[in-house]
mmCIF file of C-alpha atoms in Angstrom:
data_model
loop_
_atom_site.group_PDB
_atom_site.id
_atom_site.type_symbol
_atom_site.label_atom_id
_atom_site.label_comp_id
_atom_site.label_asym_id
_atom_site.label_seq_id
_atom_site.Cartn_x
_atom_site.Cartn_y
_atom_site.Cartn_z
ATOM 1 C CA PHE A 55 121.639 81.667 106.495
ATOM 2 C CA ASP A 56 124.428 82.085 107.111
ATOM 3 C CA GLN A 57 124.897 79.179 108.879
ATOM 4 C CA CYS A 58 123.745 77.633 105.399
ATOM 5 C CA ILE A 59 125.926 79.162 103.916
ATOM 6 C CA LYS A 60 129.011 78.267 105.502
ATOM 7 C CA HIS A 61 128.157 74.498 105.392
ATOM 8 C CA LEU A 62 127.338 75.123 101.353
ATOM 9 C CA GLN A 63 131.141 77.029 100.410
ATOM 10 C CA GLN A 64 132.966 74.454 102.947
ATOM 11 C CA ALA A 65 131.813 71.681 101.120
ATOM 12 C CA LEU A 66 132.051 73.724 97.474
ATOM 13 C CA MET A 67 135.554 73.462 98.470
ATOM 14 C CA SER A 68 135.381 70.294 98.746
ATOM 15 C CA ASP A 69 134.700 69.915 95.406
ATOM 16 C CA PRO A 70 134.939 72.596 93.649
ATOM 17 C CA ASP A 71 132.942 71.699 90.436
ATOM 18 C CA ASN A 72 129.627 70.976 91.860
ATOM 19 C CA THR A 73 127.002 73.232 90.590
ATOM 20 C CA LYS A 74 124.313 72.783 91.922
ATOM 21 C CA CYS A 75 126.207 73.690 95.475
ATOM 22 C CA ALA A 76 127.529 76.767 93.334
ATOM 23 C CA LYS A 77 124.153 77.553 92.062
ATOM 24 C CA MET A 78 122.557 76.476 95.813
ATOM 25 C CA ILE A 79 125.241 79.125 97.748
ATOM 26 C CA LYS A 80 123.552 82.200 95.251
ATOM 27 C CA LYS A 81 120.276 80.655 95.915
ATOM 28 C CA VAL A 82 120.615 80.790 99.147
ATOM 29 C CA ARG A 83 122.362 84.574 99.086
ATOM 30 C CA LYS A 84 119.320 86.287 97.758
ATOM 31 C CA LEU A 85 116.702 84.844 100.007
ATOM 32 C CA SER A 86 119.207 86.504 102.714
ATOM 33 C CA ARG A 87 119.267 90.125 101.372
ATOM 34 C CA PHE A 88 115.685 89.266 100.495
ATOM 35 C CA ARG A 89 115.468 88.895 104.204
ATOM 36 C CA GLN A 90 117.091 91.459 105.288
ATOM 37 C CA GLU A 91 115.637 94.193 103.150
ATOM 38 C CA GLY A 92 112.503 92.847 104.707
ATOM 39 C CA ASN A 93 113.533 93.098 108.359
ATOM 40 C CA ASP A 94 114.796 96.863 107.648
ATOM 41 C CA ALA A 95 111.811 97.788 106.282
ATOM 42 C CA PHE A 96 110.312 96.920 109.556
ATOM 43 C CA LYS A 97 112.381 97.712 112.478
ATOM 44 C CA ALA A 98 111.752 101.217 110.405
ATOM 45 C CA ARG A 99 107.517 100.308 110.448
ATOM 46 C CA GLN A 100 107.932 100.212 106.785
ATOM 47 C CA TYR A 101 105.574 97.387 106.594
ATOM 48 C CA GLN A 102 104.066 97.183 103.612
ATOM 49 C CA GLN A 103 107.633 96.905 102.143
ATOM 50 C CA ALA A 104 108.178 94.377 104.530
ATOM 51 C CA VAL A 105 105.997 92.904 102.810
ATOM 52 C CA ASP A 106 106.773 92.684 99.127
ATOM 53 C CA ALA A 107 110.751 92.205 100.198
ATOM 54 C CA TYR A 108 109.731 88.880 102.487
ATOM 55 C CA THR A 109 107.668 88.038 99.052
ATOM 56 C CA ASN A 110 110.712 88.376 96.468
ATOM 57 C CA GLY A 111 112.509 85.770 99.004
ATOM 58 C CA LEU A 112 109.506 83.191 98.439
ATOM 59 C CA GLU A 113 109.751 82.987 94.891
ATOM 60 C CA VAL A 114 113.629 82.636 94.623
ATOM 61 C CA ASP A 115 113.417 79.035 95.871
ATOM 62 C CA GLN A 116 110.012 77.699 97.656
ATOM 63 C CA SER A 117 112.359 74.048 97.725
ATOM 64 C CA ASN A 118 114.157 75.550 100.647
ATOM 65 C CA LYS A 119 111.439 74.324 103.639
ATOM 66 C CA SER A 120 113.199 76.083 106.471
ATOM 67 C CA LEU A 121 113.911 79.539 104.910
ATOM 68 C CA CYS A 122 111.318 79.577 103.960
ATOM 69 C CA SER A 123 109.598 78.920 106.888
ATOM 70 C CA LYS A 124 110.655 82.119 107.348
ATOM 71 C CA LEU A 125 110.379 83.898 106.247
ATOM 72 C CA TYR A 126 106.484 83.118 106.288
ATOM 73 C CA CYS A 127 106.757 84.311 109.160
ATOM 74 C CA ASN A 128 108.184 87.177 108.802
ATOM 75 C CA ARG A 129 105.810 88.018 106.056
ATOM 76 C CA GLY A 130 102.459 87.227 108.174
ATOM 77 C CA THR A 131 104.341 89.351 111.509
ATOM 78 C CA ALA A 132 104.261 92.393 109.110
ATOM 79 C CA LEU A 133 101.036 91.855 107.282
ATOM 80 C CA THR A 134 99.256 91.637 110.947
ATOM 81 C CA LYS A 135 101.200 95.165 111.514
ATOM 82 C CA LEU A 136 98.818 96.358 108.400
ATOM 83 C CA ASN A 137 95.642 94.769 110.213
ATOM 84 C CA LYS A 138 95.515 92.066 107.205
ATOM 85 C CA ASN A 139 94.856 89.449 109.826
ATOM 86 C CA GLU A 140 93.329 86.584 107.205
ATOM 87 C CA GLU A 141 96.508 86.466 104.930
ATOM 88 C CA ALA A 142 98.886 86.820 107.913
ATOM 89 C CA LEU A 143 96.953 83.722 109.347
ATOM 90 C CA LYS A 144 98.308 82.006 105.737
ATOM 91 C CA ASP A 145 100.964 82.347 106.575
ATOM 92 C CA PHE A 146 101.653 81.740 109.926
ATOM 93 C CA ASP A 147 100.044 78.529 108.605
ATOM 94 C CA LYS A 148 102.555 78.100 105.933
ATOM 95 C CA ALA A 149 104.891 78.012 108.753
ATOM 96 C CA VAL A 150 104.260 75.364 110.724
ATOM 97 C CA ASP A 151 103.726 73.605 108.179
ATOM 98 C CA LEU A 152 107.303 73.534 106.819
ATOM 99 C CA ASN A 153 108.157 73.327 109.813
ATOM 100 C CA PRO A 154 106.571 72.113 111.896
ATOM 101 C CA ASP A 155 108.472 72.456 115.693
ATOM 102 C CA TYR A 156 109.159 76.566 115.106
ATOM 103 C CA GLY A 157 108.311 77.516 118.306
ATOM 104 C CA LYS A 158 107.735 81.516 117.242
ATOM 105 C CA ALA A 159 105.489 80.635 114.063
ATOM 106 C CA TYR A 160 103.051 79.305 117.052
ATOM 107 C CA LEU A 161 103.377 82.295 119.136
ATOM 108 C CA ARG A 162 102.963 84.433 116.146
ATOM 109 C CA ARG A 163 99.967 82.474 114.720
ATOM 110 C CA ALA A 164 97.980 82.183 118.520
ATOM 111 C CA ALA A 165 98.796 86.678 118.925
ATOM 112 C CA CYS A 166 96.942 86.453 115.111
ATOM 113 C CA LEU A 167 94.033 84.316 115.902
ATOM 114 C CA VAL A 168 92.647 85.925 118.742
ATOM 115 C CA SER A 169 93.230 89.300 116.867
ATOM 116 C CA LEU A 170 90.726 87.765 114.268
ATOM 117 C CA GLY A 171 88.572 86.454 117.544
ATOM 118 C CA GLY A 172 85.525 84.040 117.644
ATOM 119 C CA VAL A 173 85.121 80.770 119.728
ATOM 120 C CA GLU A 174 86.239 78.833 116.513
ATOM 121 C CA ASN A 175 89.898 80.704 116.043
ATOM 122 C CA LEU A 176 90.356 81.432 119.577
ATOM 123 C CA ASP A 177 90.749 76.861 120.541
ATOM 124 C CA ARG A 178 92.899 77.261 117.773
ATOM 125 C CA ALA A 179 94.665 80.562 119.228
ATOM 126 C CA MET A 180 94.924 78.164 122.817
ATOM 127 C CA HIS A 181 96.481 75.262 120.536
ATOM 128 C CA SER A 182 99.779 77.681 119.251
ATOM 129 C CA TYR A 183 99.556 78.501 122.880
ATOM 130 C CA THR A 184 100.560 75.378 123.749
ATOM 131 C CA GLU A 185 102.652 74.311 121.021
ATOM 132 C CA ALA A 186 104.779 77.290 121.129
ATOM 133 C CA GLU A 187 105.566 77.043 124.872
ATOM 134 C CA ARG A 188 106.195 73.108 123.870
ATOM 135 C CA HIS A 189 109.384 74.951 121.030
ATOM 136 C CA LEU A 190 109.998 77.708 122.971
ATOM 137 C CA GLY A 191 109.461 76.696 127.221
ATOM 138 C CA PRO A 192 107.752 78.844 129.608
ATOM 139 C CA SER A 193 107.757 82.796 128.948
ATOM 140 C CA GLN A 194 106.269 85.261 129.737
ATOM 141 C CA GLU A 195 105.104 86.011 126.916
ATOM 142 C CA ILE A 196 103.454 83.038 126.478
ATOM 143 C CA ASN A 197 101.449 83.078 129.680
ATOM 144 C CA GLN A 198 100.723 86.959 130.182
ATOM 145 C CA GLY A 199 99.061 85.263 125.867
ATOM 146 C CA LYS A 200 97.173 82.440 127.096
ATOM 147 C CA ARG A 201 95.631 84.120 130.210
ATOM 148 C CA GLN A 202 93.978 87.025 127.896
ATOM 149 C CA LEU A 203 93.796 84.430 125.508
ATOM 150 C CA LYS A 204 90.920 82.800 128.245
ATOM 151 C CA ILE A 205 89.878 86.039 129.485
ATOM 152 C CA GLU A 206 88.675 86.721 125.222
ATOM 153 C CA LEU A 207 87.727 83.225 125.495
ATOM 154 C CA LYS A 208 84.889 83.969 128.557
ATOM 155 C CA LYS A 209 84.453 87.029 126.694
ATOM 156 C CA ALA A 210 82.965 84.966 123.133
ATOM 157 C CA LYS A 211 81.283 82.005 125.026
ATOM 158 C CA ARG A 212 78.420 84.926 126.435
ATOM 159 C CA LYS A 213 75.902 86.693 124.357
ATOM 160 C CA ASP A 214 77.260 89.784 122.462
ATOM 161 C CA TYR A 215 75.639 92.776 124.463
ATOM 162 C CA TYR A 216 77.492 95.257 122.112
ATOM 163 C CA LYS A 217 76.472 93.611 118.906
ATOM 164 C CA ILE A 218 72.516 93.123 119.855
ATOM 165 C CA LEU A 219 72.044 97.337 120.571
ATOM 166 C CA GLY A 220 74.067 97.394 117.093
ATOM 167 C CA LEU A 221 77.143 100.111 119.167
ATOM 168 C CA SER A 222 79.580 100.415 116.369
ATOM 169 C CA ASN A 223 81.785 101.509 118.964
ATOM 170 C CA ARG A 224 81.714 98.775 121.561
ATOM 171 C CA GLU A 225 83.297 99.644 124.786
ATOM 172 C CA ASN A 226 83.909 103.332 124.295
ATOM 173 C CA SER A 227 80.653 103.813 123.387
ATOM 174 C CA SER A 228 78.514 106.576 125.546
ATOM 175 C CA GLU A 229 75.672 106.838 128.230
ATOM 176 C CA GLY A 230 74.257 108.987 124.777
ATOM 177 C CA GLU A 231 74.990 105.677 122.421
ATOM 178 C CA ILE A 232 73.221 102.984 124.475
ATOM 179 C CA LYS A 233 70.423 104.551 125.149
ATOM 180 C CA LYS A 234 69.863 106.113 121.336
ATOM 181 C CA ALA A 235 70.564 102.646 120.056
ATOM 182 C CA TYR A 236 67.962 100.765 122.921
ATOM 183 C CA ARG A 237 65.374 102.906 121.445
ATOM 184 C CA LYS A 238 66.398 101.741 117.732
ATOM 185 C CA ALA A 239 66.376 98.304 118.149
ATOM 186 C CA ALA A 240 63.715 98.229 120.719
ATOM 187 C CA LEU A 241 61.215 99.166 118.238
ATOM 188 C CA LYS A 242 63.001 97.029 115.573
ATOM 189 C CA TRP A 243 62.045 94.259 117.417
ATOM 190 C CA HIS A 244 59.293 94.318 120.157
ATOM 191 C CA PRO A 245 56.133 92.337 119.356
ATOM 192 C CA ASP A 246 54.284 93.692 117.828
ATOM 193 C CA ARG A 247 55.805 95.212 114.576
ATOM 194 C CA HIS A 248 55.530 91.177 114.396
ATOM 195 C CA SER A 249 51.714 90.005 115.697
ATOM 196 C CA SER A 250 50.645 89.410 111.882
ATOM 197 C CA LYS A 251 53.905 87.425 110.659
ATOM 198 C CA PRO A 252 54.482 83.045 110.432
ATOM 199 C CA GLU A 253 54.800 82.275 113.698
ATOM 200 C CA GLU A 254 58.332 81.562 113.479
ATOM 201 C CA GLU A 255 59.135 85.033 112.635
ATOM 202 C CA GLN A 256 56.686 85.304 116.028
ATOM 203 C CA LYS A 257 58.617 83.952 118.021
ATOM 204 C CA LYS A 258 62.897 85.120 117.227
ATOM 205 C CA ALA A 259 61.778 89.230 117.216
ATOM 206 C CA GLU A 260 60.564 88.133 121.042
ATOM 207 C CA ALA A 261 63.376 86.964 121.475
ATOM 208 C CA SER A 262 65.676 89.094 120.187
ATOM 209 C CA PHE A 263 63.454 91.584 121.853
ATOM 210 C CA LYS A 264 64.371 90.258 125.293
ATOM 211 C CA ASP A 265 67.846 90.130 123.799
ATOM 212 C CA VAL A 266 68.057 94.383 123.914
ATOM 213 C CA GLY A 267 66.322 94.097 127.071
ATOM 214 C CA GLU A 268 69.611 92.282 128.717
ATOM 215 C CA ALA A 269 71.578 94.534 126.506
ATOM 216 C CA TYR A 270 70.586 97.543 128.207
ATOM 217 C CA ALA A 271 70.179 96.042 131.454
ATOM 218 C CA VAL A 272 73.232 95.171 131.817
ATOM 219 C CA LEU A 273 74.728 98.391 129.710
ATOM 220 C CA SER A 274 73.223 100.869 131.051
ATOM 221 C CA ASP A 275 74.321 100.262 134.446
ATOM 222 C CA PRO A 276 77.897 101.832 134.673
ATOM 223 C CA LYS A 277 79.644 98.849 137.077
ATOM 224 C CA LYS A 278 77.434 96.434 135.827
ATOM 225 C CA LYS A 279 79.387 97.864 131.607
ATOM 226 C CA GLU A 280 82.270 97.629 133.970
ATOM 227 C CA LYS A 281 81.948 93.984 134.736
ATOM 228 C CA TYR A 282 80.723 92.888 131.009
ATOM 229 C CA ASP A 283 83.739 94.783 129.847
ATOM 230 C CA HIS A 284 86.375 93.202 131.641
ATOM 231 C CA GLY A 285 85.737 89.810 131.255
ATOM 232 C CA TYR A 286 82.847 88.892 133.619
ATOM 233 C CA SER A 287 79.870 86.296 132.819
ATOM 234 C CA LEU A 288 76.560 86.693 133.011
ATOM 235 C CA GLU A 289 76.724 84.594 136.244
ATOM 236 C CA GLU A 290 79.221 86.603 137.881
ATOM 237 C CA ILE A 291 77.471 89.704 136.867
ATOM 238 C CA GLU A 292 74.690 88.580 138.231
ATOM 239 C CA GLN A 293 76.544 86.904 142.056
ATOM 240 C CA GLY A 294 77.979 90.600 141.635
ATOM 241 C CA GLY A 295 74.981 92.717 142.524
ATOM 242 C CA GLY A 296 74.962 96.229 142.399
ATOM 243 C CA ALA A 297 73.809 99.224 144.075
ATOM 244 C CA GLY A 298 70.577 97.239 143.567
ATOM 245 C CA GLY A 299 71.445 93.812 145.011
ATOM 246 C CA GLY A 300 71.667 92.403 140.758
ATOM 247 C CA VAL A 301 70.624 93.773 137.417
ATOM 248 C CA HIS A 302 66.384 92.988 137.864
ATOM 249 C CA MET A 303 65.024 94.735 134.660
ATOM 250 C CA ASP A 304 60.953 94.933 133.309
ATOM 251 C CA GLN A 305 60.921 95.395 130.141
ATOM 252 C CA GLU A 306 57.805 97.222 129.701
ATOM 253 C CA ASP A 307 59.582 99.385 132.899
ATOM 254 C CA LEU A 308 61.682 99.812 129.773
ATOM 255 C CA MET A 309 59.652 101.196 126.939
ATOM 256 C CA ARG A 310 57.493 103.346 129.455
ATOM 257 C CA MET A 311 60.489 105.117 129.916
ATOM 258 C CA PHE A 312 61.864 105.363 126.312
ATOM 259 C CA PHE A 313 57.976 105.915 124.531
ATOM 260 C CA GLY A 314 56.204 107.734 127.113
ATOM 261 C CA ALA A 315 53.734 106.084 129.425
ATOM 262 C CA GLY A 316 51.599 104.866 127.455
ATOM 263 C CA GLY A 317 54.367 102.193 125.515
ATOM 264 C CA PHE A 318 53.665 101.328 122.448
ATOM 265 C CA GLY A 319 50.099 100.237 123.242
ATOM 266 C CA GLY A 320 49.532 104.255 122.747
ATOM 267 C CA GLY A 321 51.148 104.527 119.761
ATOM 268 C CA GLY A 322 49.356 103.143 117.901
ATOM 269 C CA MET A 323 51.557 99.022 118.403
ATOM 270 C CA GLY A 324 48.518 97.065 118.582
ATOM 271 C CA GLY A 325 48.807 97.025 122.340
ATOM 272 C CA HIS A 326 50.940 94.175 123.127
ATOM 273 C CA GLN A 327 50.387 92.679 126.308
ATOM 274 C CA GLY A 328 51.904 93.859 129.067
ATOM 275 C CA PHE A 329 53.725 97.234 126.823
ATOM 276 C CA GLY A 330 51.263 99.510 127.517
ATOM 277 C CA GLY A 331 47.746 97.929 125.910
ATOM 278 C CA GLY A 332 46.499 97.098 128.706
ATOM 279 C CA GLY A 333 47.114 93.769 130.574
ATOM 280 C CA GLY A 334 49.818 92.358 133.707
ATOM 281 C CA GLY A 335 51.657 89.443 131.743
ATOM 282 C CA GLY A 336 54.146 91.386 129.938
ATOM 283 C CA VAL A 337 57.838 90.448 129.271
ATOM 284 C CA ARG A 338 60.225 90.229 132.462
ATOM 285 C CA PHE A 339 62.995 88.724 132.494
ATOM 286 C CA SER A 340 66.196 89.799 135.250
ATOM 287 C CA PHE A 341 68.532 88.916 136.828
ATOM 288 C CA GLY A 342 69.692 86.954 140.483
#
C-alpha cells in the first residue's frame, strides 16, 4: 500500500492537475486504513471485526486487483478463525483469481481445504500447496502441511468407521460409547429386519451390517484403534496384527456378546442364518 501511494504521489508531482491520480491516492489511503483496522482487530483476536474491516476495504475499489487480492486473503484467514471455512474458501479463490502469483493465498487456501476435508478438497489442497511452494519456495510450513495432508488423504479414502457407527466424538469416543453405538447400528442393519424388503434393500442392509461389524472389530481393539486414528490404512492395520495376530472378528460372536446366547433368532427376529436361529453359515469377516 505504502509503495503504491509513493508511486502515485510521484506521478501527481509531475502532473499536479491529474485529478484521476489524486482520486486514486484517496482510494488507496482508504483501502490502507481499512486493511490496518482489520489487521489490528485480527491481532486482538477480534475476528468478526477484522472481517468487517476487510469487507469495508473491498467495497472501496474493486478495480484494484492487487490490493483487493490481499484483502480477500486477509478476510479469508479471519473467516477460518470463525470456523466459516466455506466462506473463507471463496475468498481464497478470489485472491488467487485476482493475483495468480500470490503464494500466501495458495498456502492459506490449502489449509482451509484440509479443514473442510473430503477427498476432493484434499486433492485440491495438494495442488494449492504445490502452487504455494512454486511461488514462495520450500518452507517448513509447506512441508509439514503436505505431510499432514497425505495422512488426511489416506484417512479420507478409507471406510469411516466413526461415521458408520454414528460416533460424533470420533477419536475421543469412549469404550462404552463404541459398544453402545455398535449395538444400535447392529440392530438397525441386522438382515432379519430387512428380510421382507426388496432384494436391493436386503443387499444394502447386509453390506451395512458387515461394515458395522468391521468398524467395531477395529475400534473396540485399543491397538487397532490407535493405528486407525493415526491414519494407518486398513491393510496396514491388518499387517500389523495385534495380541491375536490380526483382527479376526466373527459377527455371530459379537451378536451373542451383546444380545445373549440366542442372538437375534432367540429374540423373535426371524433366526437369520448364523445369528442364533440355526444353521452354520452366518456372515463372517476377518482382517489378516
